[in-house]
Coordinates of C-alpha atoms and ligand atoms in Angstrom, one line a residue:
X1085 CA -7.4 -11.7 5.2
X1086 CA -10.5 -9.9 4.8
X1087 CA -13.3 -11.6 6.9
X1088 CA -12.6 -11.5 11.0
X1089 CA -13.9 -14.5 12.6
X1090 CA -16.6 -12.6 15.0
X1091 CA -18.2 -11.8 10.9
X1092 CA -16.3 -8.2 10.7
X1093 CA -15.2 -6.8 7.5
X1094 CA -12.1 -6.0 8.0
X1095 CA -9.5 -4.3 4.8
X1096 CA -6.2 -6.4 5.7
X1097 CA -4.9 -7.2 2.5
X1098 CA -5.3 -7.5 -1.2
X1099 CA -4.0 -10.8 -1.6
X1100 CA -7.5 -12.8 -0.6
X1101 CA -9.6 -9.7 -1.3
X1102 CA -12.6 -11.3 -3.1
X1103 CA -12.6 -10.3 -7.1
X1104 CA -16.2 -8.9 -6.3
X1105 CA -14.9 -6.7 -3.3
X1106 CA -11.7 -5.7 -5.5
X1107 CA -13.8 -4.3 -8.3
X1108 CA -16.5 -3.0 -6.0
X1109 CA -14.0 -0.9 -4.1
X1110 CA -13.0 0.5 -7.6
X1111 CA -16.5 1.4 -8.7
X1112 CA -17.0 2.9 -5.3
X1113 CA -14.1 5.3 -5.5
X1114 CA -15.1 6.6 -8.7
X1115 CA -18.3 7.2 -7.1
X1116 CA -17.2 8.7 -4.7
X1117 CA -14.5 11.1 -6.9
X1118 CA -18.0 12.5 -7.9
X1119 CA -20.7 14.4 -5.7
X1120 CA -21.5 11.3 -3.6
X1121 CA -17.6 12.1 -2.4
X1122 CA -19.3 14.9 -0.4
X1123 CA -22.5 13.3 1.1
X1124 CA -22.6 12.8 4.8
X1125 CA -22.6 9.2 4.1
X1126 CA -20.6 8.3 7.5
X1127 CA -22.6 11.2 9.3
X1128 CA -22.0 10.5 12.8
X1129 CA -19.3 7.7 12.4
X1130 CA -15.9 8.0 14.3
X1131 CA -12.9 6.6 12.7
X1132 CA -9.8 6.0 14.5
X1133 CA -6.1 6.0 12.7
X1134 CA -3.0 4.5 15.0
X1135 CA 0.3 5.1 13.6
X1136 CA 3.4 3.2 14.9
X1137 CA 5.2 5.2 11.8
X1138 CA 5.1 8.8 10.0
X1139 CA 2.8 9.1 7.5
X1140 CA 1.8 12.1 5.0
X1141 CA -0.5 11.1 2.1
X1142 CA -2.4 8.2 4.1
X1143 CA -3.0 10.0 7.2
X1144 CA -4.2 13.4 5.5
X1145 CA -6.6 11.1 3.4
X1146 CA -8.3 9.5 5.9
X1147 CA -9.1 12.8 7.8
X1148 CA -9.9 14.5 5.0
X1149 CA -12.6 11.5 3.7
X1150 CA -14.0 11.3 6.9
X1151 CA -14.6 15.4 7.0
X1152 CA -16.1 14.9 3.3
X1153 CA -18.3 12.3 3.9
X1154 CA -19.6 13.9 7.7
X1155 CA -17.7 11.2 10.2
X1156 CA -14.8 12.2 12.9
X1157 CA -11.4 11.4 12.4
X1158 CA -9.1 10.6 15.3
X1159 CA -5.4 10.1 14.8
X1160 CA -3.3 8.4 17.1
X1161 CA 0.3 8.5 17.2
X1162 CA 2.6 5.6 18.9
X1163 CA 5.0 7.0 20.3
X1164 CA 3.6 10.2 20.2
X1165 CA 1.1 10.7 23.6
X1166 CA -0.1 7.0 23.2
X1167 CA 0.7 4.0 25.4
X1168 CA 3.4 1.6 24.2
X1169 CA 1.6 -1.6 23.5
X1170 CA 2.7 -5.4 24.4
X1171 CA 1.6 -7.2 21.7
X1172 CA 3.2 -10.8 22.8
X1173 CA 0.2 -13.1 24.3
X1174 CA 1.1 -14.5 28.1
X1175 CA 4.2 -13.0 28.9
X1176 CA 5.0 -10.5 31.9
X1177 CA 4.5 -7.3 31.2
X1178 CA 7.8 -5.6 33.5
X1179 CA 9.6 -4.2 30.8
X1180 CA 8.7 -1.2 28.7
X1181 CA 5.1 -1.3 27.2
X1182 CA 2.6 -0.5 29.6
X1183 CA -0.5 -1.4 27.9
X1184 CA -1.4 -4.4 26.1
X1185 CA -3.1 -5.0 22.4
X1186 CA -5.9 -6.4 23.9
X1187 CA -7.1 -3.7 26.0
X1188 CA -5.7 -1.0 24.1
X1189 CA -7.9 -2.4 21.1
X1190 CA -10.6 -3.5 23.1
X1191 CA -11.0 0.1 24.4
X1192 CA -11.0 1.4 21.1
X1193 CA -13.3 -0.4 19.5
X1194 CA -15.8 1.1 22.4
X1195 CA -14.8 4.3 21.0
X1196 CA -14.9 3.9 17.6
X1197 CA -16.7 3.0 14.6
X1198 CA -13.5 1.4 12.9
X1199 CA -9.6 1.3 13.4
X1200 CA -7.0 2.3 10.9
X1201 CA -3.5 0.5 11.8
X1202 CA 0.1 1.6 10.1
X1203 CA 2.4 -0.9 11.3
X1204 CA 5.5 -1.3 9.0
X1205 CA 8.0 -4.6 8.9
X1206 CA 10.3 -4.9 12.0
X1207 CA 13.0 -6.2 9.3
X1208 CA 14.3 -8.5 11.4
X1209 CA 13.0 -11.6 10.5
X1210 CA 11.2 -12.0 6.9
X1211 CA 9.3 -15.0 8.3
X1212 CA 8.2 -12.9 11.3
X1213 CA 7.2 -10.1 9.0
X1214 CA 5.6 -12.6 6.7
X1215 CA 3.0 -13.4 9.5
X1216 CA 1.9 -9.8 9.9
X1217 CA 1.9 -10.1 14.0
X1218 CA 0.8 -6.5 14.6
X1219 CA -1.7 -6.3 12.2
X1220 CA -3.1 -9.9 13.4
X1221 CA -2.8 -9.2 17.0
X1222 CA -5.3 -6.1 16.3
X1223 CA -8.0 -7.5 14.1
X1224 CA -8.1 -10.3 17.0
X1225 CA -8.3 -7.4 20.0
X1226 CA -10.5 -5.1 17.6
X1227 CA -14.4 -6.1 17.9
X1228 CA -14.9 -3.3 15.1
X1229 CA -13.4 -2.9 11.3
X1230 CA -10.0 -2.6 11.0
X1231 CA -8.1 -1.0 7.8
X1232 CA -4.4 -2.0 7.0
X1233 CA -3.0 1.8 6.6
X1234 CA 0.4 0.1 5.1
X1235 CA 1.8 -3.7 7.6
X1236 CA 4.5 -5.6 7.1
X1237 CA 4.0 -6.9 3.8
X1238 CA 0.8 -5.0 2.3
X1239 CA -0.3 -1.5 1.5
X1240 CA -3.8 -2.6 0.4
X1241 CA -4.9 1.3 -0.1
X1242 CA -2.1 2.1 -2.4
X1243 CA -2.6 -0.9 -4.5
X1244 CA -6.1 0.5 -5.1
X1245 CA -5.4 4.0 -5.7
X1246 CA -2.6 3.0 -8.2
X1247 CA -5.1 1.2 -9.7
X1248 CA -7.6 3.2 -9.6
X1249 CA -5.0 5.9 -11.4
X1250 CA -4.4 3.5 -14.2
X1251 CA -7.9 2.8 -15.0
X1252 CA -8.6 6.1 -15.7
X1253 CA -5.2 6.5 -18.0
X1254 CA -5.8 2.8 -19.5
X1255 CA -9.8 2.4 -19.1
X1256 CA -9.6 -1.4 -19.1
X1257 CA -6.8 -2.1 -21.5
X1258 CA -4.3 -4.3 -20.8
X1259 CA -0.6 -2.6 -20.8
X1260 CA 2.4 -3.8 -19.9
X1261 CA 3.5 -2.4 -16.7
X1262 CA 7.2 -2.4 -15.1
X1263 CA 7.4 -2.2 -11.4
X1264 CA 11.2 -1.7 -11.4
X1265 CA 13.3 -1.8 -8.3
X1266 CA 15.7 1.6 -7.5
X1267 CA 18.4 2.5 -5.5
X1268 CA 18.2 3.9 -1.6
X1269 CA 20.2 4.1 1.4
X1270 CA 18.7 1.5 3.7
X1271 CA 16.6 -1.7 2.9
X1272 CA 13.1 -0.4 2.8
X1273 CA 9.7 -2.7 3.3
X1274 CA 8.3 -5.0 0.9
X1275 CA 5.0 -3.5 1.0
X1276 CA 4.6 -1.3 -1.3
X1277 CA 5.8 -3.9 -4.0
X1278 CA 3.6 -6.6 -3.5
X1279 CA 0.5 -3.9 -3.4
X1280 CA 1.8 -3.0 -6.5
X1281 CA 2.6 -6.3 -8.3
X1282 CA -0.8 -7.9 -6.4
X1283 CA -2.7 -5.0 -8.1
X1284 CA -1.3 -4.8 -11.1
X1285 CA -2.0 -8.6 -11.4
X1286 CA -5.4 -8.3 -10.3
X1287 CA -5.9 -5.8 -13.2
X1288 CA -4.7 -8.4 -15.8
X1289 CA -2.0 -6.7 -17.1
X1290 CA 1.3 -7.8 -18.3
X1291 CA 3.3 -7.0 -14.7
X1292 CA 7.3 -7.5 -14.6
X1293 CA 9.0 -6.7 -11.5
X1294 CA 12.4 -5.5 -13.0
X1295 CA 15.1 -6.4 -10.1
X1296 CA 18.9 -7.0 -9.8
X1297 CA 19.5 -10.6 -8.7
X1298 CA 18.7 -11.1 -4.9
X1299 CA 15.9 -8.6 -4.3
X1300 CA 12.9 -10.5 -4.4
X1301 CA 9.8 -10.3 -3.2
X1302 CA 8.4 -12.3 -1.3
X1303 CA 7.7 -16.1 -2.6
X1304 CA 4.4 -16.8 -1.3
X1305 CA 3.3 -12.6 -2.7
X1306 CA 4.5 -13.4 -6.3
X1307 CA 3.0 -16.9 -6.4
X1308 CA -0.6 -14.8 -5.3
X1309 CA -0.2 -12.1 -7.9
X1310 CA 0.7 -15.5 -10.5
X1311 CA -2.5 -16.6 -9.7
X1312 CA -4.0 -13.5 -9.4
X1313 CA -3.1 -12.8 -13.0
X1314 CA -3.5 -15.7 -14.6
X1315 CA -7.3 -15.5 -13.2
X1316 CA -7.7 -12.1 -15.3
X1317 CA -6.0 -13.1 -18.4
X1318 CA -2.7 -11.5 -17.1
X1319 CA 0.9 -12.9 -16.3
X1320 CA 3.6 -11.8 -14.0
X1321 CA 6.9 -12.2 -14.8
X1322 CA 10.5 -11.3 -13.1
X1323 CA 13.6 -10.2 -14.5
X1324 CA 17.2 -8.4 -13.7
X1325 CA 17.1 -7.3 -17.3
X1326 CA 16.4 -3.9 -16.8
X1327 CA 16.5 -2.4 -20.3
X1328 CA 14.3 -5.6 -21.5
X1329 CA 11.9 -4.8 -19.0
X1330 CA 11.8 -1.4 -20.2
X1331 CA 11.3 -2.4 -23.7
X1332 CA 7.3 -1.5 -25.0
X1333 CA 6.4 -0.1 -21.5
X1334 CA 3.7 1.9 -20.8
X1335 CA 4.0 2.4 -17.2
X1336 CA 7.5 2.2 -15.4
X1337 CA 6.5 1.6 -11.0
X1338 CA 9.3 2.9 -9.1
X1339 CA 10.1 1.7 -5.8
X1340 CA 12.9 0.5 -3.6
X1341 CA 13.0 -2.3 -1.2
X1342 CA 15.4 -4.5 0.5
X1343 CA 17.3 -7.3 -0.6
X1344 CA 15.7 -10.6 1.5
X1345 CA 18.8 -12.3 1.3
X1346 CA 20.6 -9.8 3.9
X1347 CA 17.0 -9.3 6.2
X1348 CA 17.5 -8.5 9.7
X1349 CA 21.4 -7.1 8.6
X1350 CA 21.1 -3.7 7.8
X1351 CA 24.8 -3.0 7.2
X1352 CA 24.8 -5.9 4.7
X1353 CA 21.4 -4.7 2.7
X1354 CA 22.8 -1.3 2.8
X1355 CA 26.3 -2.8 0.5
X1356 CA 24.2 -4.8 -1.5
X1357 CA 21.9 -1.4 -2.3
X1358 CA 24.6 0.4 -3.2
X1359 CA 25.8 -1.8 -6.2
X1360 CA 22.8 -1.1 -7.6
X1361 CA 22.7 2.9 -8.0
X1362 CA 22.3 2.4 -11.8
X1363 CA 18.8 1.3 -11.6
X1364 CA 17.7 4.7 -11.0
X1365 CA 15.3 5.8 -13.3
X1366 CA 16.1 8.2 -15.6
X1367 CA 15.4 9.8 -19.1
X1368 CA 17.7 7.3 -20.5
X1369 CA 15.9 4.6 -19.1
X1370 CA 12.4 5.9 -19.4
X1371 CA 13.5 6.2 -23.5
X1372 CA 13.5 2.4 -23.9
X1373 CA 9.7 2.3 -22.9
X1374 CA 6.6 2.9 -24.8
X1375 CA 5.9 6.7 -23.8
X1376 CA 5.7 5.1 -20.4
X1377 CA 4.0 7.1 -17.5
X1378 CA 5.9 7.0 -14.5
X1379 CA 4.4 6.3 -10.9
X1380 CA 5.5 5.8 -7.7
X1381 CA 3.9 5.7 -4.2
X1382 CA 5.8 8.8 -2.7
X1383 CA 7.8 9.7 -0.4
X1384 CA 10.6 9.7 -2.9
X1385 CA 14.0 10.4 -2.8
X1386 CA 14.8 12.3 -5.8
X1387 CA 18.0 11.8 -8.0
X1388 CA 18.5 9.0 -6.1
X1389 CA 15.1 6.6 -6.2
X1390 CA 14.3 9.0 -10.1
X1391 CA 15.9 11.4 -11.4
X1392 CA 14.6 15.1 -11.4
X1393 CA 13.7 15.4 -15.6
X1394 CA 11.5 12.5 -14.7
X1395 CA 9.6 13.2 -11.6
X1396 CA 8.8 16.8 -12.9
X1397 CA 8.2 15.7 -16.7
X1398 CA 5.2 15.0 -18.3
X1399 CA 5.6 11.2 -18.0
X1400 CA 5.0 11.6 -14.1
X1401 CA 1.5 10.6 -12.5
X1402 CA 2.1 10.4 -8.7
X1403 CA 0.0 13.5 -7.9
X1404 CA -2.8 11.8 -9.5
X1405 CA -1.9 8.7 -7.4
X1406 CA -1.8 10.5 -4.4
X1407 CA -4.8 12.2 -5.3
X1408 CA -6.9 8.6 -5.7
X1409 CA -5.9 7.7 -2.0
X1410 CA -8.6 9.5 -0.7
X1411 CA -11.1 8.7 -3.0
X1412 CA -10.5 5.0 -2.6
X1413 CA -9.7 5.5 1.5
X1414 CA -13.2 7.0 1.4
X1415 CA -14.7 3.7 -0.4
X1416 CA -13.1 1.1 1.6
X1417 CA -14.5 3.5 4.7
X1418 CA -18.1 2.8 3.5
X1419 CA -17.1 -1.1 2.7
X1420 CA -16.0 -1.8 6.2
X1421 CA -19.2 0.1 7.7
X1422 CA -21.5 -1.6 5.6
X1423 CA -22.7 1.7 4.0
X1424 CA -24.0 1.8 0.1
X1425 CA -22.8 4.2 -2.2
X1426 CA -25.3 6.0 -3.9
X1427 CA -25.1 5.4 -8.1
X1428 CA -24.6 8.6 -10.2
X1429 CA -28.1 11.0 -10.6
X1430 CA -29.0 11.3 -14.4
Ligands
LIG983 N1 2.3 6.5 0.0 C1 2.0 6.6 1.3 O1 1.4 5.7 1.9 O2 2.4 7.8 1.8 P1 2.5 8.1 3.4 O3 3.6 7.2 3.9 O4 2.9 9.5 3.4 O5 1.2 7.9 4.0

């Protein structure tokens, strides 16, 4: 999902990332953690973020790499002062949304030097999620870059930070990491997980996804980050042995997501969640592991998602997670523009 048919670079999605473009990105973002971080290397650019869904740590980034590196930010909020877009193809538009994808877009891109989207599942329907149709009706609409700021299925930003944040703990060593499933109070998106797990895979480690029976993720995801790993000398593996998954761990993920098996029935995902409130992560838990460091994507609900002694121990990384998102928002910036970023001075 990363080359537009008109010969855009668009940032859609780990899963078909090129290796080259994945380790590129990585390279980059140190780079740009550095001096070259401050260079007016998008001087003149404007960059344009539309939200359909509240953000903290992605929208700040953004703003904040285009200030550093001398471009304009422009954040747009659905919902929030912008038109509600149509995104369906040949239908009559007399119901709510008075603007359609294509023109919305289409204007945009007149505007702009490159489009940041947020778009989270609709949870109704896993296929319908599956196909990414908000993201897809954009990068069709959109004649310049587009950035998936978190979809229906991907968070291709986080997956790089987290990353990113490992290869500076690990260097390239290969660990084995746990991206473990934990309790919340309504099914969440499967994004987050699959950036993880397609991430994770990409970096050859030894990923298992630690889950209680019927929360997958999604087939088609985990047969990518399969191949994915195998193609670095890594493996992914799943389990709903939680203490096994544990065992020898040197980095527990935490993150929640819905079961698939109840999509598009809240009530019923919300009962299956709560059998599962003993998958939180605690010190316990975090005792089976190897000295594990503990991540997660944030927002996180504490004592609920991971337990307080963990989030504010030593173990916990996920300001230096949060930290990497703008270092690596900055790198897939210059990607999509076609800008270089300058090696290190002696
Ligand atoms: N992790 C993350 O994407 O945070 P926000 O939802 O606050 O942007």
């Amino acid at each position: 999902m990363g080359e537009a048919p008109q010969g855009l670079t668009h940032f859609l999605g780990l899963g078909d990332l090129a290796e080259a473009t994945w380790h590129a990105l990585l390279a980059d973002a140190e780079r740009l953690a550095g001096p070259a971080g401050r260079e007016p290397l998008l001087r003149g650019r404007r960059f344009g973020s539309v939200f359909f869904n509240p953000s903290l740590r992605t929208r700040t980034a953004f703003e904040v790499a285009a200030l550093d590196l001398g471009a304009h930010a422009v954040n747009l909020q659905v919902g929030g002062g912008l038109w509600s877009l149509e995104f369906r193809d040949g239908g009559v538009m007399d119901g709510e949304h008075a603007e359609h994808v294509k023109e919305g877009f289409g204007v945009l891109s007149r505007l702009l030097d490159a489009l940041g989207v947020r778009c989270f599942a609709g949870l109704k329907s896993l296929e319908e999620d599956a196909a990414e149709p908000v993201l897809s009706a954009i990068a069709r609409a959109a004649s310049v870059p587009v950035l998936n700021l978190e979809s229906a299925m991907d968070h291709p930003h986080q997956g790089l930070a987290d990353a990113l944040t490992l290869r500076r703990r690990l260097g390239r060593e290969r660990a084995k990491v746990v991206l473990t499933w934990a309790p919340h109070v309504k099914p969440l998106p499967l994004a987050v997980p699959h950036a993880a797990v397609l991430a994770f895979a990409r970096e050859g480690h030894q990923v298992v996804v630690a889950r209680p029976e019927g929360f997958d993720l999604h087939p088609g995801v985990l047969a990518t980050a399969q191949r994915l790993a195998r193609a670095a000398g890594g493996v992914v593996e799943v389990t709903a042995d939680r203490r096994a998954a544990f065992a020898g761990a040197r980095v527990v993920y935490a993150k929640s997501w819905g079961p698939t098996g109840y999509y598009g029935d809240p009530a019923g995902g919300r009962a299956a969640l709560g059998r599962h409130r003993e998958w939180m992560v605690d010190a316990a838990a975090m005792a089976w592991t190897d000295r594990a460091w503990f991540m997660h994507c944030l927002p996180v609900r504490r004592n609920l998602v991971v337990a307080d002694a963990v989030l504010d121990g030593p173990a916990s990384i996920v300001f230096d997670q949060a930290q990497a998102r703008l270092e690596v928002q900055k790198a897939t910036l210059c990607h999509v523009l076609g800008v270089p970023v300058p090696e290190e001075g002696p």
